[in-house]
């Protein structure tokens, strides 16, 4: 049932928890994990300095590479097949689009439980994915082991 599992990671401790859950799901189902990191370039387009924009973009892509490589190490250790993807754009939109276009069976994503003003001001990638994805979504709370 879960042959193609998309694990969204942001390189944080919460993202690592979600990766552990996704990898275990893949191990139990014989599936493949695809780790995706989306460099949020949607908020940098207004920067006036092209050099600053380039530096921020490069930093985000480096962070993304490290995040998916961490998931790769976890998957290897668990004996699970994996793929790595680093995209650019709006994280929620890119995760949903990738899952849909690549036939993913489930999206696993961490949530730090934003609420109130935080959620209003910053938005929540997990919430956007849950509300808009046509693919089932498994959210992993920060308290998950």
C-alpha positions as YAML, in Angstrom:
chain: A
units: angstrom
residues:
- id: 1
  name: UNK
  ca: [0.00, 0.00, 0.00]
- id: 2
  name: UNK
  ca: [2.79, 2.45, 0.85]
- id: 3
  name: UNK
  ca: [5.28, 1.75, -1.92]
- id: 4
  name: UNK
  ca: [6.27, 5.38, -2.51]
- id: 5
  name: UNK
  ca: [6.68, 7.46, 0.64]
- id: 6
  name: UNK
  ca: [7.54, 11.15, 0.43]
- id: 7
  name: UNK
  ca: [9.31, 12.41, 3.55]
- id: 8
  name: UNK
  ca: [9.41, 16.20, 3.76]
- id: 9
  name: UNK
  ca: [12.39, 17.41, 5.75]
- id: 10
  name: UNK
  ca: [13.63, 20.82, 6.75]
- id: 11
  name: UNK
  ca: [16.79, 19.59, 8.45]
- id: 12
  name: UNK
  ca: [15.39, 20.24, 11.92]
- id: 13
  name: UNK
  ca: [15.02, 17.83, 14.81]
- id: 14
  name: UNK
  ca: [11.29, 17.70, 14.05]
- id: 15
  name: UNK
  ca: [12.05, 16.84, 10.44]
- id: 16
  name: UNK
  ca: [14.32, 14.02, 11.62]
- id: 17
  name: UNK
  ca: [11.46, 12.58, 13.67]
- id: 18
  name: UNK
  ca: [9.23, 12.59, 10.62]
- id: 19
  name: UNK
  ca: [12.00, 10.92, 8.61]
- id: 20
  name: UNK
  ca: [12.30, 8.14, 11.21]
- id: 21
  name: UNK
  ca: [8.56, 7.49, 10.96]
- id: 22
  name: UNK
  ca: [8.62, 7.52, 7.15]
- id: 23
  name: UNK
  ca: [11.61, 5.18, 7.01]
- id: 24
  name: UNK
  ca: [9.98, 2.75, 9.44]
- id: 25
  name: UNK
  ca: [6.81, 2.83, 7.35]
- id: 26
  name: UNK
  ca: [8.89, 2.04, 4.25]
- id: 27
  name: UNK
  ca: [10.71, -0.76, 6.05]
- id: 28
  name: UNK
  ca: [7.46, -2.37, 7.18]
- id: 29
  name: UNK
  ca: [5.79, -2.03, 3.78]
- id: 30
  name: UNK
  ca: [8.80, -2.73, 1.56]
- id: 31
  name: UNK
  ca: [8.50, 0.74, 0.09]
- id: 32
  name: UNK
  ca: [10.88, 3.44, -1.07]
- id: 33
  name: UNK
  ca: [11.45, 6.72, 0.75]
- id: 34
  name: UNK
  ca: [11.96, 9.94, -1.18]
- id: 35
  name: UNK
  ca: [13.39, 12.68, 1.01]
- id: 36
  name: UNK
  ca: [12.40, 16.14, -0.20]
- id: 37
  name: UNK
  ca: [13.72, 19.48, 0.98]
- id: 38
  name: UNK
  ca: [12.30, 22.66, -0.48]
- id: 39
  name: UNK
  ca: [14.47, 25.76, -0.34]
- id: 40
  name: UNK
  ca: [11.94, 28.49, 0.40]
- id: 41
  name: UNK
  ca: [12.88, 30.98, -2.30]
- id: 42
  name: UNK
  ca: [9.33, 32.33, -2.41]
- id: 43
  name: UNK
  ca: [10.23, 34.98, 0.16]
- id: 44
  name: UNK
  ca: [13.52, 36.09, -1.38]
- id: 45
  name: UNK
  ca: [12.30, 37.44, -4.71]
- id: 46
  name: UNK
  ca: [11.85, 40.94, -3.29]
- id: 47
  name: UNK
  ca: [15.50, 41.30, -2.25]
- id: 48
  name: UNK
  ca: [17.11, 44.25, -4.05]
- id: 49
  name: UNK
  ca: [20.65, 42.84, -4.19]
- id: 50
  name: UNK
  ca: [21.24, 40.00, -6.67]
- id: 51
  name: UNK
  ca: [24.43, 38.98, -4.87]
- id: 52
  name: UNK
  ca: [22.57, 38.70, -1.56]
- id: 53
  name: UNK
  ca: [19.83, 36.70, -3.27]
- id: 54
  name: UNK
  ca: [22.45, 34.36, -4.78]
- id: 55
  name: UNK
  ca: [24.15, 33.89, -1.38]
- id: 56
  name: UNK
  ca: [20.88, 33.11, 0.38]
- id: 57
  name: UNK
  ca: [19.86, 30.71, -2.38]
- id: 58
  name: UNK
  ca: [23.19, 28.88, -2.19]
- id: 59
  name: UNK
  ca: [22.93, 28.65, 1.60]
- id: 60
  name: UNK
  ca: [19.40, 27.23, 1.39]
- id: 61
  name: UNK
  ca: [20.43, 24.68, -1.24]
- id: 62
  name: UNK
  ca: [23.43, 23.61, 0.87]
- id: 63
  name: UNK
  ca: [21.13, 23.20, 3.87]
- id: 64
  name: UNK
  ca: [18.77, 21.14, 1.71]
- id: 65
  name: UNK
  ca: [21.52, 18.86, 0.48]
- id: 66
  name: UNK
  ca: [22.62, 18.21, 4.06]
- id: 67
  name: UNK
  ca: [19.04, 17.54, 5.18]
- id: 68
  name: UNK
  ca: [18.33, 14.93, 2.49]
- id: 69
  name: UNK
  ca: [21.75, 13.33, 2.99]
- id: 70
  name: UNK
  ca: [20.91, 12.87, 6.67]
- id: 71
  name: UNK
  ca: [17.71, 11.05, 5.68]
- id: 72
  name: UNK
  ca: [19.75, 9.01, 3.19]
- id: 73
  name: UNK
  ca: [22.04, 7.82, 6.01]
- id: 74
  name: UNK
  ca: [19.04, 6.85, 8.12]
- id: 75
  name: UNK
  ca: [17.46, 4.94, 5.22]
- id: 76
  name: UNK
  ca: [20.71, 3.10, 4.43]
- id: 77
  name: UNK
  ca: [21.06, 2.09, 8.07]
- id: 78
  name: UNK
  ca: [17.48, 0.73, 8.04]
- id: 79
  name: UNK
  ca: [18.01, -1.08, 4.73]
- id: 80
  name: UNK
  ca: [15.35, 0.99, 2.98]
- id: 81
  name: UNK
  ca: [15.47, 2.12, -0.66]
- id: 82
  name: UNK
  ca: [15.61, 5.89, -0.99]
- id: 83
  name: UNK
  ca: [15.81, 8.86, -3.32]
- id: 84
  name: UNK
  ca: [16.79, 12.47, -2.59]
- id: 85
  name: UNK
  ca: [15.23, 15.63, -4.00]
- id: 86
  name: UNK
  ca: [16.02, 19.29, -3.39]
- id: 87
  name: UNK
  ca: [13.55, 21.76, -4.91]
- id: 88
  name: UNK
  ca: [13.13, 25.53, -4.81]
- id: 89
  name: UNK
  ca: [9.98, 27.57, -4.29]
- id: 90
  name: UNK
  ca: [7.10, 27.59, -1.85]
- id: 91
  name: UNK
  ca: [7.57, 24.50, 0.37]
- id: 92
  name: UNK
  ca: [3.90, 23.57, 0.71]
- id: 93
  name: UNK
  ca: [3.19, 23.93, -3.00]
- id: 94
  name: UNK
  ca: [6.34, 22.08, -4.08]
- id: 95
  name: UNK
  ca: [5.72, 19.15, -1.71]
- id: 96
  name: UNK
  ca: [2.14, 18.77, -2.94]
- id: 97
  name: UNK
  ca: [3.18, 19.07, -6.61]
- id: 98
  name: UNK
  ca: [6.02, 16.58, -6.26]
- id: 99
  name: UNK
  ca: [3.82, 14.03, -4.50]
- id: 100
  name: UNK
  ca: [1.12, 14.33, -7.14]
- id: 101
  name: UNK
  ca: [3.40, 14.28, -10.19]
- id: 102
  name: UNK
  ca: [5.48, 11.35, -8.93]
- id: 103
  name: UNK
  ca: [2.72, 9.02, -7.77]
- id: 104
  name: UNK
  ca: [3.52, 9.12, -4.07]
- id: 105
  name: UNK
  ca: [1.22, 7.01, -1.87]
- id: 106
  name: UNK
  ca: [1.72, 9.10, 1.28]
- id: 107
  name: UNK
  ca: [3.46, 12.24, 2.51]
- id: 108
  name: UNK
  ca: [5.13, 12.15, 5.94]
- id: 109
  name: UNK
  ca: [5.78, 15.59, 7.41]
- id: 110
  name: UNK
  ca: [6.71, 16.90, 10.82]
- id: 111
  name: UNK
  ca: [4.79, 19.58, 12.60]
- id: 112
  name: UNK
  ca: [5.93, 21.69, 15.48]
- id: 113
  name: UNK
  ca: [2.35, 22.51, 16.37]
- id: 114
  name: UNK
  ca: [2.32, 26.19, 15.50]
- id: 115
  name: UNK
  ca: [-0.73, 27.98, 16.73]
- id: 116
  name: UNK
  ca: [-2.24, 31.38, 17.23]
- id: 117
  name: UNK
  ca: [-0.28, 34.39, 15.99]
- id: 118
  name: UNK
  ca: [2.73, 32.28, 14.96]
- id: 119
  name: UNK
  ca: [0.64, 30.29, 12.52]
- id: 120
  name: UNK
  ca: [-1.11, 33.43, 11.27]
- id: 121
  name: UNK
  ca: [2.13, 35.31, 10.63]
- id: 122
  name: UNK
  ca: [4.39, 32.54, 9.44]
- id: 123
  name: UNK
  ca: [2.01, 30.01, 7.95]
- id: 124
  name: UNK
  ca: [2.55, 26.33, 8.39]
- id: 125
  name: UNK
  ca: [3.92, 24.07, 5.68]
- id: 126
  name: UNK
  ca: [2.38, 21.01, 7.31]
- id: 127
  name: UNK
  ca: [-1.02, 22.68, 7.55]
- id: 128
  name: UNK
  ca: [-0.90, 23.76, 3.91]
- id: 129
  name: UNK
  ca: [0.05, 20.24, 2.81]
- id: 130
  name: UNK
  ca: [-2.69, 18.63, 4.92]
- id: 131
  name: UNK
  ca: [-5.36, 21.03, 3.65]
- id: 132
  name: UNK
  ca: [-4.43, 20.90, -0.04]
- id: 133
  name: UNK
  ca: [-2.85, 17.54, -0.83]
- id: 134
  name: UNK
  ca: [-4.78, 14.92, -2.79]
- id: 135
  name: UNK
  ca: [-2.26, 12.37, -1.44]
- id: 136
  name: UNK
  ca: [-2.77, 11.10, 2.15]
- id: 137
  name: UNK
  ca: [-0.63, 12.94, 4.70]
- id: 138
  name: UNK
  ca: [0.80, 11.60, 7.95]
- id: 139
  name: UNK
  ca: [1.84, 14.36, 10.34]
- id: 140
  name: UNK
  ca: [4.39, 13.63, 13.05]
- id: 141
  name: UNK
  ca: [4.10, 15.83, 16.14]
- id: 142
  name: UNK
  ca: [7.17, 17.15, 17.91]
- id: 143
  name: UNK
  ca: [6.55, 14.79, 20.84]
- id: 144
  name: UNK
  ca: [6.86, 11.68, 18.63]
- id: 145
  name: UNK
  ca: [9.69, 9.34, 19.47]
...
